[in-house]
Amino acid sequence: VGKNVTDYVVPEMHSVIQTQIRRRMDGESLEPYEIQVVRDDATVIDTEVQATVIMYDGKPAILAVLTDITDRK
């Protein structure tokens, strides 16, 4: 809360996240995708993102579930 999603994503993935957000908000149905995120302890993990647009407080928002796939890599 109070942070931008890019605060949790490695800098190299910022453009991927921004593109995914824009496309979803424009109504596209997209497949899950992979990104690297930074954990609270500063370690970087590989994740798979599954997301959808929902209504939150009467406004469109993105609900995302990230699954750690580090062991698969």
PDB file of C-alpha atoms in Angstrom:
ATOM      1  CA  VAL A   1       0.000   0.000   0.000  1.00  0.00           C
ATOM      2  CA  GLY A   2       1.348   3.395  -0.926  1.00  0.00           C
ATOM      3  CA  LYS A   3       3.992   1.974  -3.248  1.00  0.00           C
ATOM      4  CA  ASN A   4       4.147   1.589  -6.995  1.00  0.00           C
ATOM      5  CA  VAL A   5       4.389  -1.935  -8.376  1.00  0.00           C
ATOM      6  CA  THR A   6       7.715  -1.031  -9.983  1.00  0.00           C
ATOM      7  CA  ASP A   7       9.161  -0.595  -6.479  1.00  0.00           C
ATOM      8  CA  TYR A   8       9.134  -4.405  -6.238  1.00  0.00           C
ATOM      9  CA  VAL A   9      10.361  -5.242  -9.733  1.00  0.00           C
ATOM     10  CA  VAL A  10      13.953  -5.254 -10.977  1.00  0.00           C
ATOM     11  CA  PRO A  11      14.586  -2.122 -13.083  1.00  0.00           C
ATOM     12  CA  GLU A  12      15.106  -4.151 -16.262  1.00  0.00           C
ATOM     13  CA  MET A  13      11.463  -5.300 -16.023  1.00  0.00           C
ATOM     14  CA  HIS A  14       9.815  -1.877 -15.521  1.00  0.00           C
ATOM     15  CA  SER A  15       8.884  -1.477 -19.192  1.00  0.00           C
ATOM     16  CA  VAL A  16       7.406  -4.996 -19.267  1.00  0.00           C
ATOM     17  CA  ILE A  17       5.217  -4.209 -16.259  1.00  0.00           C
ATOM     18  CA  GLN A  18       4.086  -0.867 -17.660  1.00  0.00           C
ATOM     19  CA  THR A  19       3.177  -2.472 -20.997  1.00  0.00           C
ATOM     20  CA  GLN A  20       1.276  -5.298 -19.309  1.00  0.00           C
ATOM     21  CA  ILE A  21      -0.671  -2.855 -17.128  1.00  0.00           C
ATOM     22  CA  ARG A  22      -1.593  -0.640 -20.083  1.00  0.00           C
ATOM     23  CA  ARG A  23      -2.679  -3.573 -22.239  1.00  0.00           C
ATOM     24  CA  ARG A  24      -4.821  -5.083 -19.470  1.00  0.00           C
ATOM     25  CA  MET A  25      -6.453  -1.742 -18.680  1.00  0.00           C
ATOM     26  CA  ASP A  26      -7.209  -1.407 -22.416  1.00  0.00           C
ATOM     27  CA  GLY A  27      -9.204  -4.639 -22.183  1.00  0.00           C
ATOM     28  CA  GLU A  28      -6.774  -7.185 -23.580  1.00  0.00           C
ATOM     29  CA  SER A  29      -6.840 -10.690 -22.153  1.00  0.00           C
ATOM     30  CA  LEU A  30      -3.199 -11.687 -21.723  1.00  0.00           C
ATOM     31  CA  GLU A  31      -1.399 -14.904 -20.890  1.00  0.00           C
ATOM     32  CA  PRO A  32       0.617 -15.220 -17.669  1.00  0.00           C
ATOM     33  CA  TYR A  33       4.137 -13.807 -17.952  1.00  0.00           C
ATOM     34  CA  GLU A  34       7.396 -13.962 -16.032  1.00  0.00           C
ATOM     35  CA  ILE A  35       9.200 -11.172 -14.190  1.00  0.00           C
ATOM     36  CA  GLN A  36      11.884 -10.849 -11.570  1.00  0.00           C
ATOM     37  CA  VAL A  37      10.956  -9.214  -8.275  1.00  0.00           C
ATOM     38  CA  VAL A  38      12.972  -8.066  -5.282  1.00  0.00           C
ATOM     39  CA  ARG A  39      12.015  -9.539  -1.932  1.00  0.00           C
ATOM     40  CA  ASP A  40      12.156  -7.602   1.342  1.00  0.00           C
ATOM     41  CA  ASP A  41      15.548  -9.184   2.088  1.00  0.00           C
ATOM     42  CA  ALA A  42      16.830  -7.843  -1.296  1.00  0.00           C
ATOM     43  CA  THR A  43      17.067 -11.243  -2.978  1.00  0.00           C
ATOM     44  CA  VAL A  44      15.757 -11.439  -6.532  1.00  0.00           C
ATOM     45  CA  ILE A  45      13.310 -14.208  -7.405  1.00  0.00           C
ATOM     46  CA  ASP A  46      11.672 -15.323 -10.644  1.00  0.00           C
ATOM     47  CA  THR A  47       7.878 -15.136 -10.623  1.00  0.00           C
ATOM     48  CA  GLU A  48       4.972 -15.919 -12.889  1.00  0.00           C
ATOM     49  CA  VAL A  49       2.283 -13.241 -12.949  1.00  0.00           C
ATOM     50  CA  GLN A  50      -1.395 -13.974 -13.517  1.00  0.00           C
ATOM     51  CA  ALA A  51      -3.536 -10.847 -13.508  1.00  0.00           C
ATOM     52  CA  THR A  52      -6.983  -9.539 -14.306  1.00  0.00           C
ATOM     53  CA  VAL A  53      -8.825  -6.229 -14.181  1.00  0.00           C
ATOM     54  CA  ILE A  54     -11.330  -5.800 -11.340  1.00  0.00           C
ATOM     55  CA  MET A  55     -13.413  -2.942  -9.978  1.00  0.00           C
ATOM     56  CA  TYR A  56     -12.134  -1.540  -6.661  1.00  0.00           C
ATOM     57  CA  ASP A  57     -13.957   1.337  -4.988  1.00  0.00           C
ATOM     58  CA  GLY A  58     -15.764   1.915  -8.265  1.00  0.00           C
ATOM     59  CA  LYS A  59     -12.554   2.203 -10.290  1.00  0.00           C
ATOM     60  CA  PRO A  60     -10.747  -0.322 -12.494  1.00  0.00           C
ATOM     61  CA  ALA A  61      -7.727  -1.924 -10.838  1.00  0.00           C
ATOM     62  CA  ILE A  62      -5.486  -4.884 -11.540  1.00  0.00           C
ATOM     63  CA  LEU A  63      -5.530  -7.905  -9.263  1.00  0.00           C
ATOM     64  CA  ALA A  64      -2.365  -9.954  -9.693  1.00  0.00           C
ATOM     65  CA  VAL A  65      -1.101 -13.216  -8.244  1.00  0.00           C
ATOM     66  CA  LEU A  66       2.641 -13.811  -8.352  1.00  0.00           C
ATOM     67  CA  THR A  67       3.985 -17.339  -8.004  1.00  0.00           C
ATOM     68  CA  ASP A  68       7.614 -17.963  -7.125  1.00  0.00           C
ATOM     69  CA  ILE A  69       9.045 -20.105  -9.931  1.00  0.00           C
ATOM     70  CA  THR A  70      12.706 -19.768  -8.931  1.00  0.00           C
ATOM     71  CA  ASP A  71      13.064 -23.526  -8.391  1.00  0.00           C
ATOM     72  CA  ARG A  72      11.803 -24.218 -11.921  1.00  0.00           C
ATOM     73  CA  LYS A  73      14.536 -22.092 -13.464  1.00  0.00           C
TER      74      LYS A  73
END
